[in-house]
Tab-separated table of C-alpha atoms in Angstrom:
chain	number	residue	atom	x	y	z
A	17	UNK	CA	-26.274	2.352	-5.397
A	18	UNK	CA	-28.035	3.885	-8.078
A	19	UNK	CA	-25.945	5.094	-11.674
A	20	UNK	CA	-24.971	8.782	-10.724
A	21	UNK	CA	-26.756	9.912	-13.697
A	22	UNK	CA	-27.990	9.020	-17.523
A	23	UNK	CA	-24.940	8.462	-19.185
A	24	UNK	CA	-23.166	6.333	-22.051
A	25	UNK	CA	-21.128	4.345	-20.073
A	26	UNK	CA	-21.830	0.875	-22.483
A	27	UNK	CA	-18.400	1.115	-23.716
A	28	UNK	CA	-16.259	2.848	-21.235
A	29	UNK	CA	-13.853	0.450	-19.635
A	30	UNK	CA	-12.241	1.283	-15.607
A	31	UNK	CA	-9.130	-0.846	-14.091
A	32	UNK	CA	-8.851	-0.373	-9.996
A	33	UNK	CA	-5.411	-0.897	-9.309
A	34	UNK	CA	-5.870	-1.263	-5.393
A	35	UNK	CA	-3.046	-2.443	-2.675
A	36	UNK	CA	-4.572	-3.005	0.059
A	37	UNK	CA	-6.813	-5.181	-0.327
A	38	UNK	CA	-8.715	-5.079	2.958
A	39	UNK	CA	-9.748	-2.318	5.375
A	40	UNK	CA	-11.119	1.158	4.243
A	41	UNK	CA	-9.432	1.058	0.806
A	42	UNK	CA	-11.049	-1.901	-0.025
A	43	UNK	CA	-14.640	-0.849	1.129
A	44	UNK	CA	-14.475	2.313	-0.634
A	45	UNK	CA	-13.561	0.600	-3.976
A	46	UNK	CA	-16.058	-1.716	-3.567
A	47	UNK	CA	-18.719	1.289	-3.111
A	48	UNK	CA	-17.234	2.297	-6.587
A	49	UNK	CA	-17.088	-0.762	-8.303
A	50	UNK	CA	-21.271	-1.698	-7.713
A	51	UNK	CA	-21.848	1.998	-8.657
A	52	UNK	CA	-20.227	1.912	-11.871
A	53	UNK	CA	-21.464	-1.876	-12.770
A	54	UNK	CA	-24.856	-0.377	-12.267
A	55	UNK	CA	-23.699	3.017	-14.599
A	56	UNK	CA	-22.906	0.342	-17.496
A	57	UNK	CA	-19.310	0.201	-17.169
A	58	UNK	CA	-16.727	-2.550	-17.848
A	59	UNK	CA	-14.773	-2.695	-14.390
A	60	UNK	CA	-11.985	-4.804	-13.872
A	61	UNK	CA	-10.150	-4.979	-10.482
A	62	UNK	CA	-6.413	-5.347	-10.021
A	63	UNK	CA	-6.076	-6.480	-6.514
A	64	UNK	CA	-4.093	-8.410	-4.078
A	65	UNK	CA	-5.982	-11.986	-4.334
A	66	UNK	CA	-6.930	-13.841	-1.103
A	67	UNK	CA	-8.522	-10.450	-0.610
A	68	UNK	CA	-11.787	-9.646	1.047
A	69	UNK	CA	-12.038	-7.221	-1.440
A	70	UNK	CA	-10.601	-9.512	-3.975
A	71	UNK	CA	-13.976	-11.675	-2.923
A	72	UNK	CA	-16.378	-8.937	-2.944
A	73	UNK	CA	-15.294	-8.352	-6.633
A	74	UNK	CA	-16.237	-11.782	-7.262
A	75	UNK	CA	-19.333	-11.304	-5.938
A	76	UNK	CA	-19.936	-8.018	-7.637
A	77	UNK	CA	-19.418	-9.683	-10.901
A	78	UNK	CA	-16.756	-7.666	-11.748
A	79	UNK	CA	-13.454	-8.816	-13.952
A	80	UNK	CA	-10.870	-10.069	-11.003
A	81	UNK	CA	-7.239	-9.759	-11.711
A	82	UNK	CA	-5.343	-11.188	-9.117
A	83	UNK	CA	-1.701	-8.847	-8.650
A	84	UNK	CA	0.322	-9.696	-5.932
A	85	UNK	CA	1.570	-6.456	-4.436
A	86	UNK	CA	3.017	-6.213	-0.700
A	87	UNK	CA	2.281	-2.642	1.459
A	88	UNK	CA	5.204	-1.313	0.808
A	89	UNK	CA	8.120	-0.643	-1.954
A	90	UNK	CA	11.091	-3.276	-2.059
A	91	UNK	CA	12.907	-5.839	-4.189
A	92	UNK	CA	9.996	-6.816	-5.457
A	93	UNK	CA	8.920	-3.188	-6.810
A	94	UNK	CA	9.929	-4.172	-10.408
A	95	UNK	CA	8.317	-7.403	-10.740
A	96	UNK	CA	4.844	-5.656	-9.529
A	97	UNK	CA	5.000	-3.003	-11.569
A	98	UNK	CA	5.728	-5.487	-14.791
A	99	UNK	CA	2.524	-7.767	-13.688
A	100	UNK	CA	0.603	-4.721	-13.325
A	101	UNK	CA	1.382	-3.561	-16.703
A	102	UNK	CA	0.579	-6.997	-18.262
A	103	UNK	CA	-2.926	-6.343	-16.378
A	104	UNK	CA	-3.428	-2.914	-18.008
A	105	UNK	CA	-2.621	-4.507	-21.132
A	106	UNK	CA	-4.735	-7.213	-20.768
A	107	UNK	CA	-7.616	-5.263	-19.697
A	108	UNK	CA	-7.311	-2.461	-22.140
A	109	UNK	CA	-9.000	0.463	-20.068
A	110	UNK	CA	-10.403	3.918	-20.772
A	111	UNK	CA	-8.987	4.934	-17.432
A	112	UNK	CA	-6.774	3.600	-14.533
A	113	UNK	CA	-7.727	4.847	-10.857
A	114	UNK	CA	-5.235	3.710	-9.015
A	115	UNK	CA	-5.829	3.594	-4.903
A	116	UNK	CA	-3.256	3.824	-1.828
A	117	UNK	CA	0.527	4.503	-2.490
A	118	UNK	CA	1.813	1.137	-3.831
A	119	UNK	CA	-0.535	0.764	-6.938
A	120	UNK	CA	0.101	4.670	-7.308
A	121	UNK	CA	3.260	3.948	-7.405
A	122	UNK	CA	3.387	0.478	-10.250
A	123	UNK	CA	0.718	2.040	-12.171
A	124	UNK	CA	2.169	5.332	-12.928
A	125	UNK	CA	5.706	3.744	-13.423
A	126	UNK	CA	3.750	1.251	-15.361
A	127	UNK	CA	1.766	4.119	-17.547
A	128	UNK	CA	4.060	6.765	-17.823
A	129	UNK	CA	1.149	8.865	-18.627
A	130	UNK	CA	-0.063	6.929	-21.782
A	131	UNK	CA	-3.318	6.442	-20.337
A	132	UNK	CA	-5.834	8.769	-18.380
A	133	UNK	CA	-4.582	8.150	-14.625
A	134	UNK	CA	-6.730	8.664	-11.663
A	135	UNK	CA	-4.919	8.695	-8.286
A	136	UNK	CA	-6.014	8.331	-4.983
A	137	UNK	CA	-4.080	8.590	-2.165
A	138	UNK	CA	-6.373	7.502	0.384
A	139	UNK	CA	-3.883	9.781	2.880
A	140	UNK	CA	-0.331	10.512	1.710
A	141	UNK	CA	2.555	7.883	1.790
A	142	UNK	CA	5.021	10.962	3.333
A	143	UNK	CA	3.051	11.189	6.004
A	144	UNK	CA	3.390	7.600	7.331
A	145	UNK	CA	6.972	7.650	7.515
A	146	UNK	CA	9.942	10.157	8.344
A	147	UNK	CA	13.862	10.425	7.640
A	148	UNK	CA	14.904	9.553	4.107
A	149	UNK	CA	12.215	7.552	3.465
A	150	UNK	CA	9.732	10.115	4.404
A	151	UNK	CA	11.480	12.077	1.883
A	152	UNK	CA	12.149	10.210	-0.550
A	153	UNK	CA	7.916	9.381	-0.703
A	154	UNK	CA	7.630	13.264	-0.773
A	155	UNK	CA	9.753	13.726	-3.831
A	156	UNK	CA	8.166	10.460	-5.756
A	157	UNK	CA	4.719	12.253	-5.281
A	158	UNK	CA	6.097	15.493	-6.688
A	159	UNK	CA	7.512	13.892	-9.549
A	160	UNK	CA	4.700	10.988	-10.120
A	161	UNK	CA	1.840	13.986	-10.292
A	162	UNK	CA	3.146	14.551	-13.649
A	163	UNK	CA	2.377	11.857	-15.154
A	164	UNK	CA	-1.150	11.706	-13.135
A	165	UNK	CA	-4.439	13.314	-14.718
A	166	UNK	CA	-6.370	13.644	-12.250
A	167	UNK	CA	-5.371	13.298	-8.219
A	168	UNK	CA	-8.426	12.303	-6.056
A	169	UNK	CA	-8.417	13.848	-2.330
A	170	UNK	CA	-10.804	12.566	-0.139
A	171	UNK	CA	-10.655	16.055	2.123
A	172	UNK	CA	-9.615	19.542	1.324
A	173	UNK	CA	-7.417	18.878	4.485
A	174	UNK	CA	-5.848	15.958	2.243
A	175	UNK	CA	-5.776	18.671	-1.040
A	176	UNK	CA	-4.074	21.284	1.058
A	177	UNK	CA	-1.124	19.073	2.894
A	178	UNK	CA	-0.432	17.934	-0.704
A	179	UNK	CA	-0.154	21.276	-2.014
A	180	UNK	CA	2.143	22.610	0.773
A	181	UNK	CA	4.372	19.850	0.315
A	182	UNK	CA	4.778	20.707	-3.200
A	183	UNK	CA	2.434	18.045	-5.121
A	184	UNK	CA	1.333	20.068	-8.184
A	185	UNK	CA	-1.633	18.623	-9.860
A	186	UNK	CA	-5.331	18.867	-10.923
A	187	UNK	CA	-7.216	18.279	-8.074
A	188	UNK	CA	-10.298	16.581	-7.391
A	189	UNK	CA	-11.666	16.776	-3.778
A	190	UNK	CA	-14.667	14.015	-3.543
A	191	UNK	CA	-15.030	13.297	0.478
A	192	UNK	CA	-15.617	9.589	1.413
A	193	UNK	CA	-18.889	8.035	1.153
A	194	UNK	CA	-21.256	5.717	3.163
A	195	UNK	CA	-24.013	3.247	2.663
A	196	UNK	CA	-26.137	5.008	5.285
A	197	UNK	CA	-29.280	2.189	5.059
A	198	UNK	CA	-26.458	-0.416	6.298
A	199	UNK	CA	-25.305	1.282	9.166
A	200	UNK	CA	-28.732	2.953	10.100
A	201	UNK	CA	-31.153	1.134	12.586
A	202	UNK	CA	-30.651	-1.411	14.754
A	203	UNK	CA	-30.423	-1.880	18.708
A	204	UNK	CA	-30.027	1.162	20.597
A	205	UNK	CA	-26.736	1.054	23.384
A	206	UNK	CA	-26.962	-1.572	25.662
A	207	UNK	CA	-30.033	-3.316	24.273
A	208	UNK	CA	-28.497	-6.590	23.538
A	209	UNK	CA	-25.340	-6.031	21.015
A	210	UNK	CA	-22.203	-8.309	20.565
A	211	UNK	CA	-21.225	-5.726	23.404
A	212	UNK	CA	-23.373	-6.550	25.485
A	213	UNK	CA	-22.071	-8.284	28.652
A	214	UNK	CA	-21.926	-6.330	31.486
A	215	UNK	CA	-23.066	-2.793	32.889
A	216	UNK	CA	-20.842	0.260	32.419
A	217	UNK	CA	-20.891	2.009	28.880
A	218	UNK	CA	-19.093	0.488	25.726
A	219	UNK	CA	-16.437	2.216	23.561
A	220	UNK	CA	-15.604	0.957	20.265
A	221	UNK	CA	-12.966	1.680	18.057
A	222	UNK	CA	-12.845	-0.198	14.360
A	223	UNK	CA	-9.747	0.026	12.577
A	224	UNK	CA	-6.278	-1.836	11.764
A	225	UNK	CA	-4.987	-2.923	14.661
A	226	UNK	CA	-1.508	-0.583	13.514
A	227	UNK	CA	0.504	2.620	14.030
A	228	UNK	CA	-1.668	5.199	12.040
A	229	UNK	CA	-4.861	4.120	13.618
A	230	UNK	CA	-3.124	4.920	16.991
A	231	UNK	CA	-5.032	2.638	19.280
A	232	UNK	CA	-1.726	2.721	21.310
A	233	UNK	CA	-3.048	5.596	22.182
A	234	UNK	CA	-6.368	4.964	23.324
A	235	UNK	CA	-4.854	2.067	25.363
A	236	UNK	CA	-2.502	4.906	26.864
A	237	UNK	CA	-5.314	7.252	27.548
A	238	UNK	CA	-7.985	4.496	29.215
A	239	UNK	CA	-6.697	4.487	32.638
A	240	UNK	CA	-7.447	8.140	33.056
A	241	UNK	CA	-10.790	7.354	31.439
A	242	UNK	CA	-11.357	4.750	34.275
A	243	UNK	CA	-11.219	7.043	36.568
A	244	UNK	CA	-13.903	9.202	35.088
A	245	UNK	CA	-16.003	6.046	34.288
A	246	UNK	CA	-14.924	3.209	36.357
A	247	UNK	CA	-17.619	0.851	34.667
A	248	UNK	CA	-16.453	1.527	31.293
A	249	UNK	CA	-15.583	-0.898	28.485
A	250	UNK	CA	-13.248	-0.907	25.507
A	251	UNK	CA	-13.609	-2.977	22.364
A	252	UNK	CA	-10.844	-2.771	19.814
A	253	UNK	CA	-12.447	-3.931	16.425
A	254	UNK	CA	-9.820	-5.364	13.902
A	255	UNK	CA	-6.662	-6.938	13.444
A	256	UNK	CA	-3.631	-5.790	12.073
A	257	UNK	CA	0.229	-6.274	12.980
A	258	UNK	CA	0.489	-4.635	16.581
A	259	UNK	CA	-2.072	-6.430	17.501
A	260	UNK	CA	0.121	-9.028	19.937
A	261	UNK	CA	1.741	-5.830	21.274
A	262	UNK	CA	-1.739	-3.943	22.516
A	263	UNK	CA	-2.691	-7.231	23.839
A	264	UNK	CA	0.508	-7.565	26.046
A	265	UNK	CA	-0.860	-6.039	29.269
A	266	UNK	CA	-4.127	-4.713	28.251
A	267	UNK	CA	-6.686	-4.588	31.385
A	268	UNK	CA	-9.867	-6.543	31.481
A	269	UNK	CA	-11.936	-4.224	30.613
A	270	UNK	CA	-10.215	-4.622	26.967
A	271	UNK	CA	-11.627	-6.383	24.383
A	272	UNK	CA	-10.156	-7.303	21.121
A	273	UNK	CA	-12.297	-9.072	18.505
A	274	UNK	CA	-10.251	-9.544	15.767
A	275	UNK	CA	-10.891	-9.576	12.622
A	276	UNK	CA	-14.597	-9.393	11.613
A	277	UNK	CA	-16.832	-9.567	8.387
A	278	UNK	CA	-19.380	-6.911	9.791
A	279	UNK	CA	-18.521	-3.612	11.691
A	280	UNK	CA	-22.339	-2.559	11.555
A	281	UNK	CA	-23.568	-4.636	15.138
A	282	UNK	CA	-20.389	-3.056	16.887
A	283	UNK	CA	-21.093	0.640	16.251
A	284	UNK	CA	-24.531	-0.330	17.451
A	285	UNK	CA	-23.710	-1.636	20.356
A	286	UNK	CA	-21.472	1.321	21.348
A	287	UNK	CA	-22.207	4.219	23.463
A	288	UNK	CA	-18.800	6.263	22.076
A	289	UNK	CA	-16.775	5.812	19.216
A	290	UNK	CA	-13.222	6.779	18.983
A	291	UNK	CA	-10.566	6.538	16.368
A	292	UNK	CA	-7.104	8.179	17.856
A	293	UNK	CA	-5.873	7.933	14.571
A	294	UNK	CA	-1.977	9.108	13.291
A	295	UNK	CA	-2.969	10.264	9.603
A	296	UNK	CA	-5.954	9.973	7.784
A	297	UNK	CA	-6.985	11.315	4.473
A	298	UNK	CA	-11.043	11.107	5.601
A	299	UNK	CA	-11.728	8.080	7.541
A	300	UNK	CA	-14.482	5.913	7.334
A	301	UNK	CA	-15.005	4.675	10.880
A	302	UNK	CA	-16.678	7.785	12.215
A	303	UNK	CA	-18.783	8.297	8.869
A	304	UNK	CA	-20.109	4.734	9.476
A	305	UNK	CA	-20.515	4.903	13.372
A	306	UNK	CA	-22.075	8.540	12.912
A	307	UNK	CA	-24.290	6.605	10.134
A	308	UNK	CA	-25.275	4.246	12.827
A	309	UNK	CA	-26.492	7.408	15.199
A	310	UNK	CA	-23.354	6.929	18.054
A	311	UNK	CA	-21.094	10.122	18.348
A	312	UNK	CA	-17.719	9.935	17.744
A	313	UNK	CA	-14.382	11.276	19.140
A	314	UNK	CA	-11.577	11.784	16.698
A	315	UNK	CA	-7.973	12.904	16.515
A	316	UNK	CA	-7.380	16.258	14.941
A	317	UNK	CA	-5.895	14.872	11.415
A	318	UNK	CA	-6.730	14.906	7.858
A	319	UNK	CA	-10.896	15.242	7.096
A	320	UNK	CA	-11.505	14.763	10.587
A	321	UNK	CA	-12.944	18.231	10.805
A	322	UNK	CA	-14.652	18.009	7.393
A	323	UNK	CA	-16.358	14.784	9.001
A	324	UNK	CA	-18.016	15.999	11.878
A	325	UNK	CA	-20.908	17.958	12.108
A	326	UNK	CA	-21.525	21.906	12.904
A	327	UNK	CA	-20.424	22.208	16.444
A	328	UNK	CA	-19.241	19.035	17.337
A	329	UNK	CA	-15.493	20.097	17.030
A	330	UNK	CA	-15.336	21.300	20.741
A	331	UNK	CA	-16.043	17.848	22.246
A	332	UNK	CA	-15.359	15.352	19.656
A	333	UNK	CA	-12.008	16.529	17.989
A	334	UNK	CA	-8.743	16.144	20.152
A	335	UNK	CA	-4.968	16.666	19.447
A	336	UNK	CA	-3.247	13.665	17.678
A	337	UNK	CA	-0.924	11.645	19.908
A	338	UNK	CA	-2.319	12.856	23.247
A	339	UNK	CA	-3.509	10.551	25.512
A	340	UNK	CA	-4.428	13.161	28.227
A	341	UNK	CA	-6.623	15.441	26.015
A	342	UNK	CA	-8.432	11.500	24.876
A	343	UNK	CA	-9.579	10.379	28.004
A	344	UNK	CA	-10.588	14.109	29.158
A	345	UNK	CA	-13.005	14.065	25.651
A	346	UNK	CA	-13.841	10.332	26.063
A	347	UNK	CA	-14.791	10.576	29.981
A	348	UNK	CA	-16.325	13.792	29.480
A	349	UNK	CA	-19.007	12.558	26.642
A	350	UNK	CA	-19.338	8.933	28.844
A	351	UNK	CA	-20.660	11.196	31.804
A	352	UNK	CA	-23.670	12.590	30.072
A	353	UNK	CA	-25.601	10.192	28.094
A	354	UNK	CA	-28.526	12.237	27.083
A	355	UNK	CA	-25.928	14.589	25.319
A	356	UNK	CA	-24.595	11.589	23.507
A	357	UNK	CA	-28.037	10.580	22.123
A	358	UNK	CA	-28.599	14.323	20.960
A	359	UNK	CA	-25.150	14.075	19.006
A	360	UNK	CA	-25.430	10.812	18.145
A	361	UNK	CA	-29.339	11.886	16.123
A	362	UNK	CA	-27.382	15.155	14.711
A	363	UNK	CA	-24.605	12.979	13.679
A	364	UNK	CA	-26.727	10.428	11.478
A	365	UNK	CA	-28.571	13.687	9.925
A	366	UNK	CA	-25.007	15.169	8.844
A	367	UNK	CA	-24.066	11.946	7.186
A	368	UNK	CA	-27.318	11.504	5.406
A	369	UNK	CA	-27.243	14.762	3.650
A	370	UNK	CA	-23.507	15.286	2.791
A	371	UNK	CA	-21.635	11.724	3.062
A	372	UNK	CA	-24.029	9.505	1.297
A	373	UNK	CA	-21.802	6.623	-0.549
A	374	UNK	CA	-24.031	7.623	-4.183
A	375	UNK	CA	-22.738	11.140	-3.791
A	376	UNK	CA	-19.178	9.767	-4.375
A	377	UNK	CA	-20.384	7.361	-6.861
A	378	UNK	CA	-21.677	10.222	-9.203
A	379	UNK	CA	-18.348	12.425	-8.211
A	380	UNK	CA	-15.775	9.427	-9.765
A	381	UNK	CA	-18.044	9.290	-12.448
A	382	UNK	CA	-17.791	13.138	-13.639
A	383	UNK	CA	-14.040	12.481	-13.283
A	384	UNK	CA	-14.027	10.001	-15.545
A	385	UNK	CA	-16.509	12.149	-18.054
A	386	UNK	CA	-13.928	14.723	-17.851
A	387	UNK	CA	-10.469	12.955	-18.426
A	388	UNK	CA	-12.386	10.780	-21.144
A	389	UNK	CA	-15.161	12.218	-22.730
A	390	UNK	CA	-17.684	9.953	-21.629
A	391	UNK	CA	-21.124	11.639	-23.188
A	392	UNK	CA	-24.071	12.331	-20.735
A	393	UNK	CA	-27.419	14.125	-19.840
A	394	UNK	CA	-27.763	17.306	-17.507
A	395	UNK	CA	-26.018	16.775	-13.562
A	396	UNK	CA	-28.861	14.900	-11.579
A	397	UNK	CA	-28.526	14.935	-8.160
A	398	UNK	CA	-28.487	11.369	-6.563
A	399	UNK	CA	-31.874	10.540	-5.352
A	400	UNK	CA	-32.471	10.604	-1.611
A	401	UNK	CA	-33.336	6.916	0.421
């Protein structure tokens, strides 16, 4: 990725505090961490170590700091926020972007608003869970935003459900970004990829094999999407923990692939990809596979609409937690390939002018100019590939 614009970065100093660290978190800090390398900054990482993003840090060249933070808030809360804090010590930073609820949670407990605070919620904790908990999460965020300069949506759809539920803050909305030339190219459908062992078309969905991905879902819906497409195939990409329970009684025409290192060959060798998801902020799964040319079908939640292109809404976007309206989408857009190649060639278009990974790159960066006075030249726009 290229520096988002001339700027004097040589002594401006950035902590990540990221839990998790795999998945789309991870990927999208990594993005941000070999942008701002390349700007001049000193970036040091505060991550869950064992990590593939705790690796790819390493690899980046970045400063690793290994802080060993679970998912989700328990008797351990205290001692993570304490190592966290020795971190932010340690690393002395200009500014602390902290990702996902957990580190938003330890750093701002940690910070108390003594240092310029980035948060990004990467889709909100209240959302995930109901009953006390759910509400308890809700009035955290309320009170946490005050000691938060800057919170970083990654949809207005993520903006506005924090502003109804009564989040007041300075906003940032910067949508998720994409390394288009990786995902670009490649076979066509059913011209040889890891897919590739049988006749029928292929649908792919890549994602954590758990509850807010919703592949429970898909599962529920594929029957009915049989019976449109009787030939069709389903490969689950990922691993996660429900992954022994969608196993349990999955039909043959169900693949799961675990965990892999590269998503790229599997949107290739898809025909369809879906991602039923729960909750999202703005997912990356359909900006990759739409990257890759395939069309996607998504579940009406957070960014999904801002992902998609013009017109695409009708077929591609379904209610969340409806298996019937799924397979009606999913069967419907398996039945006519040549309308699947059209979207598919729209869909790479839309993501190369408005979801290019350097065009969040240069967005973080202006946050950062603003909250700490970082000088620069005139705005640049990133150059195209």
């Amino acid at each position: 990725m290229l520096p988002p614009r001339e700027s004097d970065f040589s002594s401006f100093t950035v902590l990540h505090a990221v839990q998790p660290g795999d998945g789309g978190v991870a990927r999208v800090v990594i993005d941000l961490v070999r942008a701002q390398l390349a700007a001049g900054m000193r970036v040091a990482v505060a991550c869950p170590p064992d990590t593939s993003l705790a690796a790819a840090v390493r690899e980046e060249g970045a400063a690793l700091h290994g802080w060993r933070a679970g998912r989700d808030p328990g008797p351990r809360l205290v001692r993570e926020t304490l190592d966290l804090a020795r971190v932010i010590r340690t690393v002395g930073p200009d500014v602390v972007h902290a990702h996902s609820a957990k580190a938003g949670l330890c750093a701002r407990l940690a910070l108390r608003g003594v240092l310029p605070t980035v948060y990004q919620p990467h889709a909100w904790s209240f959302e995930a869970v109901g009953g006390a908990v759910g509400a308890l999460a809700l009035r955290w965020e309320r009170v946490a935003a005050r000691w938060t300069r800057r919170i970083v949506c990654v949809s207005e759809a993520e903006r506005r459900t924090g502003e109804r539920a009564g989040v007041r803050a300075s906003w940032s909305v910067i949508h998720n970004g994409v390394d288009v030339a990786r995902f670009a190219g490649g076979a066509a459908p059913g011209s040889g990829g890891p897919a590739d062992s049988g006749e029928g078309p292929v649908v792919v969905c890549v994602g954590r094999l758990c509850r807010q991905k919703g592949q429970d879902v898909l599962l529920a819906a594929w029957p009915a999407v049989l019976a449109q497409a009787p030939t069709a195939r389903l490969v689950l990409v990922g691993d996660g923990p429900d992954g022994a329970r969608l196993r349990a009684g999955a039909p043959p025409s169900v693949r799961f692939t675990g965990a892999v290192d590269d998503t790229a060959p599997w949107y290739r060798a898809a025909d369809l990809v879906v991602l039923p998801s729960r909750w999202e902020g703005m997912a990356l799964a359909p900006l990759e596979a739409m990257a890759s040319g395939r069309p996607v079908v998504v579940s009406d939640v957070d960014g999904a609409r801002e992902s998609l292109p013009p017109g695409h809404e009708r077929l591609c976007l379904v209610p969340s937690e409806d298996p019937a309206a799924l397979a009606a989408a999913v069967g419907r857009l398996l039945g006519r390939p040549e309308l699947r190649r059209s979207m598919g060639r729209q869909a790479h278009e839309h993501v190369l002018s408005r979801f290019d990974v350097r065009r969040t790159g240069a967005a973080v960066a202006d946050v950062y100019r603003d909250l700490a006075g970082v000088r620069c030249t005139d705005h640049r726009e990133p150059i195209s590939p």
